[in-house]
PDB file of C-alpha atoms in Angstrom:
ATOM      1  CA  UNK A 106      41.766  93.655  91.253  1.00  0.00           C
ATOM      2  CA  UNK A 107      43.847  92.133  93.930  1.00  0.00           C
ATOM      3  CA  UNK A 108      42.805  91.432  97.457  1.00  0.00           C
ATOM      4  CA  UNK A 109      43.874  89.360 100.419  1.00  0.00           C
ATOM      5  CA  UNK A 110      42.364  86.945 102.892  1.00  0.00           C
ATOM      6  CA  UNK A 111      43.404  85.887 106.362  1.00  0.00           C
ATOM      7  CA  UNK A 112      43.670  82.118 106.228  1.00  0.00           C
ATOM      8  CA  UNK A 113      43.692  80.770 109.763  1.00  0.00           C
ATOM      9  CA  UNK A 114      44.618  77.403 111.166  1.00  0.00           C
ATOM     10  CA  UNK A 115      45.658  76.705 114.741  1.00  0.00           C
ATOM     11  CA  UNK A 116      48.541  79.001 115.591  1.00  0.00           C
ATOM     12  CA  UNK A 117      48.972  80.476 112.147  1.00  0.00           C
ATOM     13  CA  UNK A 118      47.423  83.271 110.088  1.00  0.00           C
ATOM     14  CA  UNK A 119      48.466  83.534 106.447  1.00  0.00           C
ATOM     15  CA  UNK A 120      47.782  86.824 104.696  1.00  0.00           C
ATOM     16  CA  UNK A 121      47.119  85.335 101.307  1.00  0.00           C
ATOM     17  CA  UNK A 122      47.015  87.647  98.276  1.00  0.00           C
ATOM     18  CA  UNK A 123      44.598  86.762  95.538  1.00  0.00           C
ATOM     19  CA  UNK A 124      43.043  88.019  92.339  1.00  0.00           C
ATOM     20  CA  UNK A 125      39.319  87.901  91.657  1.00  0.00           C
ATOM     21  CA  UNK A 126      40.008  85.377  88.942  1.00  0.00           C
ATOM     22  CA  UNK A 127      41.951  82.960  91.149  1.00  0.00           C
ATOM     23  CA  UNK A 128      40.312  79.645  91.915  1.00  0.00           C
ATOM     24  CA  UNK A 129      40.201  78.091  95.369  1.00  0.00           C
ATOM     25  CA  UNK A 130      42.430  75.336  94.012  1.00  0.00           C
ATOM     26  CA  UNK A 131      45.064  77.874  93.059  1.00  0.00           C
ATOM     27  CA  UNK A 132      44.965  79.436  96.511  1.00  0.00           C
ATOM     28  CA  UNK A 133      45.334  76.037  98.145  1.00  0.00           C
ATOM     29  CA  UNK A 134      48.412  75.588  95.997  1.00  0.00           C
ATOM     30  CA  UNK A 135      49.824  78.860  97.326  1.00  0.00           C
ATOM     31  CA  UNK A 136      49.217  77.761 100.896  1.00  0.00           C
ATOM     32  CA  UNK A 137      51.023  74.508 100.181  1.00  0.00           C
ATOM     33  CA  UNK A 138      54.037  76.415  98.865  1.00  0.00           C
ATOM     34  CA  UNK A 139      54.097  78.748 101.836  1.00  0.00           C
ATOM     35  CA  UNK A 140      53.800  75.924 104.346  1.00  0.00           C
ATOM     36  CA  UNK A 141      56.206  73.763 102.371  1.00  0.00           C
ATOM     37  CA  UNK A 142      53.767  70.897 102.087  1.00  0.00           C
ATOM     38  CA  UNK A 143      55.168  68.221  99.870  1.00  0.00           C
ATOM     39  CA  UNK A 144      52.055  66.329  98.886  1.00  0.00           C
ATOM     40  CA  UNK A 145      51.349  66.394  95.166  1.00  0.00           C
ATOM     41  CA  UNK A 146      47.805  67.600  95.317  1.00  0.00           C
ATOM     42  CA  UNK A 147      46.943  70.200  97.941  1.00  0.00           C
ATOM     43  CA  UNK A 148      43.272  70.292  97.064  1.00  0.00           C
ATOM     44  CA  UNK A 149      42.950  66.760  98.313  1.00  0.00           C
ATOM     45  CA  UNK A 150      43.858  67.438 101.873  1.00  0.00           C
ATOM     46  CA  UNK A 151      43.324  71.145 102.477  1.00  0.00           C
ATOM     47  CA  UNK A 152      39.842  72.441 103.060  1.00  0.00           C
ATOM     48  CA  UNK A 153      38.897  76.114 103.181  1.00  0.00           C
ATOM     49  CA  UNK A 154      35.887  77.071 105.254  1.00  0.00           C
ATOM     50  CA  UNK A 155      34.085  80.380 104.966  1.00  0.00           C
ATOM     51  CA  UNK A 156      30.870  81.192 106.806  1.00  0.00           C
ATOM     52  CA  UNK A 157      30.449  77.569 107.756  1.00  0.00           C
ATOM     53  CA  UNK A 158      30.744  76.350 104.184  1.00  0.00           C
ATOM     54  CA  UNK A 159      33.509  74.358 102.623  1.00  0.00           C
ATOM     55  CA  UNK A 160      34.700  76.263  99.527  1.00  0.00           C
ATOM     56  CA  UNK A 161      34.559  74.571  96.141  1.00  0.00           C
ATOM     57  CA  UNK A 162      37.973  74.173  94.486  1.00  0.00           C
ATOM     58  CA  UNK A 163      36.709  75.072  91.050  1.00  0.00           C
ATOM     59  CA  UNK A 164      35.102  78.371  91.962  1.00  0.00           C
ATOM     60  CA  UNK A 165      36.823  81.717  91.625  1.00  0.00           C
ATOM     61  CA  UNK A 166      36.933  84.427  94.263  1.00  0.00           C
ATOM     62  CA  UNK A 167      34.746  86.569  92.083  1.00  0.00           C
ATOM     63  CA  UNK A 168      32.109  83.859  91.870  1.00  0.00           C
ATOM     64  CA  UNK A 169      32.181  83.311  95.607  1.00  0.00           C
ATOM     65  CA  UNK A 170      32.031  87.022  96.341  1.00  0.00           C
ATOM     66  CA  UNK A 171      34.275  86.898  99.362  1.00  0.00           C
ATOM     67  CA  UNK A 172      35.111  90.394 100.573  1.00  0.00           C
ATOM     68  CA  UNK A 173      38.651  91.639 101.099  1.00  0.00           C
ATOM     69  CA  UNK A 174      40.280  90.904 104.465  1.00  0.00           C
ATOM     70  CA  UNK A 175      37.849  88.058 105.198  1.00  0.00           C
ATOM     71  CA  UNK A 176      38.875  85.289 107.526  1.00  0.00           C
ATOM     72  CA  UNK A 177      38.922  81.864 105.903  1.00  0.00           C
ATOM     73  CA  UNK A 178      39.469  78.869 108.126  1.00  0.00           C
ATOM     74  CA  UNK A 179      41.715  76.102 106.962  1.00  0.00           C
ATOM     75  CA  UNK A 180      41.745  72.489 108.069  1.00  0.00           C
ATOM     76  CA  UNK A 181      43.799  69.526 106.945  1.00  0.00           C
ATOM     77  CA  UNK A 182      42.488  66.060 106.220  1.00  0.00           C
ATOM     78  CA  UNK A 183      43.043  63.585 109.021  1.00  0.00           C
ATOM     79  CA  UNK A 184      41.573  60.436 107.556  1.00  0.00           C
ATOM     80  CA  UNK A 185      39.566  58.977 104.700  1.00  0.00           C
ATOM     81  CA  UNK A 186      36.713  61.344 105.210  1.00  0.00           C
ATOM     82  CA  UNK A 187      37.585  63.297 108.271  1.00  0.00           C
ATOM     83  CA  UNK A 188      39.118  66.687 108.716  1.00  0.00           C
ATOM     84  CA  UNK A 189      40.494  68.569 111.672  1.00  0.00           C
ATOM     85  CA  UNK A 190      38.145  70.661 113.729  1.00  0.00           C
ATOM     86  CA  UNK A 191      38.638  74.383 113.770  1.00  0.00           C
ATOM     87  CA  UNK A 192      40.581  75.236 116.908  1.00  0.00           C
ATOM     88  CA  UNK A 193      38.491  77.226 119.395  1.00  0.00           C
ATOM     89  CA  UNK A 194      41.246  79.803 119.769  1.00  0.00           C
ATOM     90  CA  UNK A 195      40.965  80.543 116.076  1.00  0.00           C
ATOM     91  CA  UNK A 196      37.216  81.054 116.234  1.00  0.00           C
ATOM     92  CA  UNK A 197      37.623  83.319 119.207  1.00  0.00           C
ATOM     93  CA  UNK A 198      40.011  85.553 117.315  1.00  0.00           C
ATOM     94  CA  UNK A 199      37.104  86.767 115.237  1.00  0.00           C
ATOM     95  CA  UNK A 200      36.476  89.727 117.506  1.00  0.00           C
TER      96      UNK A 200
ATOM     97  CA  UNK B 165      53.809  73.877  89.506  1.00  0.00           C
ATOM     98  CA  UNK B 166      57.283  74.978  88.473  1.00  0.00           C
ATOM     99  CA  UNK B 167      60.016  75.295  91.032  1.00  0.00           C
ATOM    100  CA  UNK B 168      60.681  78.823  89.930  1.00  0.00           C
ATOM    101  CA  UNK B 169      57.304  80.179  90.882  1.00  0.00           C
ATOM    102  CA  UNK B 170      57.551  78.335  94.181  1.00  0.00           C
ATOM    103  CA  UNK B 171      60.835  80.023  94.942  1.00  0.00           C
ATOM    104  CA  UNK B 172      59.445  83.391  93.940  1.00  0.00           C
ATOM    105  CA  UNK B 173      56.561  83.033  96.317  1.00  0.00           C
ATOM    106  CA  UNK B 174      58.713  81.842  99.171  1.00  0.00           C
ATOM    107  CA  UNK B 175      61.316  84.548  98.727  1.00  0.00           C
ATOM    108  CA  UNK B 176      58.604  87.160  99.132  1.00  0.00           C
ATOM    109  CA  UNK B 177      57.241  85.589 102.280  1.00  0.00           C
ATOM    110  CA  UNK B 178      57.934  86.928 105.745  1.00  0.00           C
ATOM    111  CA  UNK B 179      56.930  85.329 109.031  1.00  0.00           C
ATOM    112  CA  UNK B 180      56.204  87.463 112.074  1.00  0.00           C
ATOM    113  CA  UNK B 181      55.581  85.958 115.492  1.00  0.00           C
ATOM    114  CA  UNK B 182      53.554  87.539 118.280  1.00  0.00           C
ATOM    115  CA  UNK B 183      54.283  87.344 121.997  1.00  0.00           C
ATOM    116  CA  UNK B 184      52.120  84.238 122.301  1.00  0.00           C
ATOM    117  CA  UNK B 185      53.871  82.561 119.398  1.00  0.00           C
ATOM    118  CA  UNK B 186      51.133  83.021 116.835  1.00  0.00           C
ATOM    119  CA  UNK B 187      52.659  82.921 113.362  1.00  0.00           C
ATOM    120  CA  UNK B 188      51.678  85.499 110.746  1.00  0.00           C
ATOM    121  CA  UNK B 189      52.737  84.848 107.168  1.00  0.00           C
ATOM    122  CA  UNK B 190      52.723  87.830 104.833  1.00  0.00           C
ATOM    123  CA  UNK B 191      54.337  89.396 101.848  1.00  0.00           C
ATOM    124  CA  UNK B 192      57.716  90.958 102.604  1.00  0.00           C
ATOM    125  CA  UNK B 193      56.939  93.942 100.430  1.00  0.00           C
ATOM    126  CA  UNK B 194      53.861  94.768 102.475  1.00  0.00           C
ATOM    127  CA  UNK B 195      55.905  94.773 105.660  1.00  0.00           C
ATOM    128  CA  UNK B 196      58.137  97.584 104.425  1.00  0.00           C
ATOM    129  CA  UNK B 197      55.410  99.989 105.565  1.00  0.00           C
ATOM    130  CA  UNK B 198      57.140  99.511 108.903  1.00  0.00           C
ATOM    131  CA  UNK B 199      60.388 101.462 109.005  1.00  0.00           C
ATOM    132  CA  UNK B 200      61.631  99.185 111.747  1.00  0.00           C
ATOM    133  CA  UNK B 201      61.019  95.976 109.816  1.00  0.00           C
ATOM    134  CA  UNK B 202      62.430  97.502 106.681  1.00  0.00           C
ATOM    135  CA  UNK B 203      65.703  98.295 108.399  1.00  0.00           C
ATOM    136  CA  UNK B 204      65.831  94.907 110.055  1.00  0.00           C
ATOM    137  CA  UNK B 205      65.611  93.253 106.686  1.00  0.00           C
ATOM    138  CA  UNK B 206      67.417  95.595 104.413  1.00  0.00           C
ATOM    139  CA  UNK B 207      70.403  96.921 106.217  1.00  0.00           C
ATOM    140  CA  UNK B 208      73.625  97.136 104.295  1.00  0.00           C
ATOM    141  CA  UNK B 209      75.007  94.676 106.712  1.00  0.00           C
ATOM    142  CA  UNK B 210      72.593  92.018 105.575  1.00  0.00           C
ATOM    143  CA  UNK B 211      74.067  89.507 107.910  1.00  0.00           C
ATOM    144  CA  UNK B 212      71.060  89.951 110.129  1.00  0.00           C
ATOM    145  CA  UNK B 213      69.547  86.598 110.954  1.00  0.00           C
ATOM    146  CA  UNK B 214      66.129  88.105 110.442  1.00  0.00           C
ATOM    147  CA  UNK B 215      66.891  88.711 106.819  1.00  0.00           C
ATOM    148  CA  UNK B 216      68.287  85.277 106.185  1.00  0.00           C
ATOM    149  CA  UNK B 217      65.477  83.396 107.883  1.00  0.00           C
ATOM    150  CA  UNK B 218      62.735  85.836 106.951  1.00  0.00           C
ATOM    151  CA  UNK B 219      61.381  85.526 110.475  1.00  0.00           C
ATOM    152  CA  UNK B 220      60.984  88.126 113.194  1.00  0.00           C
ATOM    153  CA  UNK B 221      59.763  87.425 116.710  1.00  0.00           C
ATOM    154  CA  UNK B 222      58.029  90.269 118.499  1.00  0.00           C
ATOM    155  CA  UNK B 223      58.016  89.181 122.104  1.00  0.00           C
ATOM    156  CA  UNK B 224      56.193  92.287 123.227  1.00  0.00           C
ATOM    157  CA  UNK B 225      53.461  92.557 120.657  1.00  0.00           C
ATOM    158  CA  UNK B 226      50.303  90.574 121.288  1.00  0.00           C
ATOM    159  CA  UNK B 227      48.493  88.577 118.631  1.00  0.00           C
ATOM    160  CA  UNK B 228      45.511  90.927 118.046  1.00  0.00           C
ATOM    161  CA  UNK B 229      47.774  93.960 117.901  1.00  0.00           C
ATOM    162  CA  UNK B 230      50.188  92.337 115.473  1.00  0.00           C
ATOM    163  CA  UNK B 231      47.300  91.227 113.308  1.00  0.00           C
ATOM    164  CA  UNK B 232      45.945  94.798 113.203  1.00  0.00           C
ATOM    165  CA  UNK B 233      49.362  96.132 112.286  1.00  0.00           C
ATOM    166  CA  UNK B 234      49.637  93.710 109.364  1.00  0.00           C
ATOM    167  CA  UNK B 235      46.146  94.595 108.208  1.00  0.00           C
ATOM    168  CA  UNK B 236      47.302  98.178 108.213  1.00  0.00           C
ATOM    169  CA  UNK B 237      50.275  97.279 105.975  1.00  0.00           C
ATOM    170  CA  UNK B 238      47.858  95.957 103.363  1.00  0.00           C
ATOM    171  CA  UNK B 239      45.483  98.879 103.842  1.00  0.00           C
ATOM    172  CA  UNK B 240      48.267 101.411 103.371  1.00  0.00           C
ATOM    173  CA  UNK B 241      49.644  99.638 100.330  1.00  0.00           C
ATOM    174  CA  UNK B 242      46.263  99.479  98.752  1.00  0.00           C
ATOM    175  CA  UNK B 243      45.222 103.083  99.218  1.00  0.00           C
ATOM    176  CA  UNK B 244      48.507 104.985  98.963  1.00  0.00           C
ATOM    177  CA  UNK B 245      48.327 107.321  95.996  1.00  0.00           C
ATOM    178  CA  UNK B 246      44.671 106.626  95.595  1.00  0.00           C
ATOM    179  CA  UNK B 247      42.276 109.434  94.953  1.00  0.00           C
ATOM    180  CA  UNK B 248      39.118 107.580  95.825  1.00  0.00           C
ATOM    181  CA  UNK B 249      37.462 107.873  99.228  1.00  0.00           C
ATOM    182  CA  UNK B 250      39.208 105.828 101.861  1.00  0.00           C
ATOM    183  CA  UNK B 251      37.143 103.282 103.743  1.00  0.00           C
ATOM    184  CA  UNK B 252      37.484 103.588 107.508  1.00  0.00           C
ATOM    185  CA  UNK B 253      40.245 101.540 109.054  1.00  0.00           C
ATOM    186  CA  UNK B 254      38.466 100.029 112.028  1.00  0.00           C
ATOM    187  CA  UNK B 255      40.234  99.488 115.296  1.00  0.00           C
ATOM    188  CA  UNK B 256      38.815  97.628 118.266  1.00  0.00           C
ATOM    189  CA  UNK B 257      39.021 100.056 121.201  1.00  0.00           C
ATOM    190  CA  UNK B 258      40.398  97.414 123.528  1.00  0.00           C
ATOM    191  CA  UNK B 259      43.657  97.321 121.652  1.00  0.00           C
ATOM    192  CA  UNK B 260      44.058 100.982 120.817  1.00  0.00           C
ATOM    193  CA  UNK B 261      46.699 101.844 123.386  1.00  0.00           C
ATOM    194  CA  UNK B 262      48.796  98.746 122.734  1.00  0.00           C
ATOM    195  CA  UNK B 263      48.403  99.321 119.027  1.00  0.00           C
ATOM    196  CA  UNK B 264      49.676 102.867 119.361  1.00  0.00           C
ATOM    197  CA  UNK B 265      52.732 101.742 121.287  1.00  0.00           C
ATOM    198  CA  UNK B 266      53.495  98.965 118.832  1.00  0.00           C
ATOM    199  CA  UNK B 267      52.980 101.193 115.826  1.00  0.00           C
ATOM    200  CA  UNK B 268      55.433 103.640 117.329  1.00  0.00           C
ATOM    201  CA  UNK B 269      57.979 100.877 117.913  1.00  0.00           C
ATOM    202  CA  UNK B 270      57.522  99.655 114.367  1.00  0.00           C
ATOM    203  CA  UNK B 271      57.700 103.154 112.912  1.00  0.00           C
ATOM    204  CA  UNK B 272      54.414 102.587 111.105  1.00  0.00           C
TER     205      UNK B 272
END
């Protein structure tokens, strides 16, 4: 069963296709390919946020039960333990 | 991750830009729902820059309208040839007129 999510960060929305069996880690890998990020391990510096929760890399879409067409926010790591904030414009787009 | 699968993914990716410069990344195949986009990318004379770069800038389509159009691409692809009941495709009334104009332009 394939579905898609709208992954949003700053001025970008990625319509990311996924299968129920895909893990969050796999999807982060896809985002890295699309955005041509060269770092070896995307799961280390990309965080997906859905309904105010950071999504666990090891879980699958099926386990997380995220509906089709959902908006997932994405932030990059900015420091040892800090990540970007979600841009207000992105939050506002949830109309 | 092998380089091959990376290239596959990237060759299927299309970037559309709204009037405010918001970037939408989507699957090329999905975008063929739009007759306009399909001709921009597939013309016999494939010397179109749009095809080479896989980028199209829509200076007259706003971000919410472009987003709705792309959601429609996925919706149409999913339910074409389906016999099950279609879920409603919701449209925010504020964008209806602009959406209609853009859909007409995009032959969608």
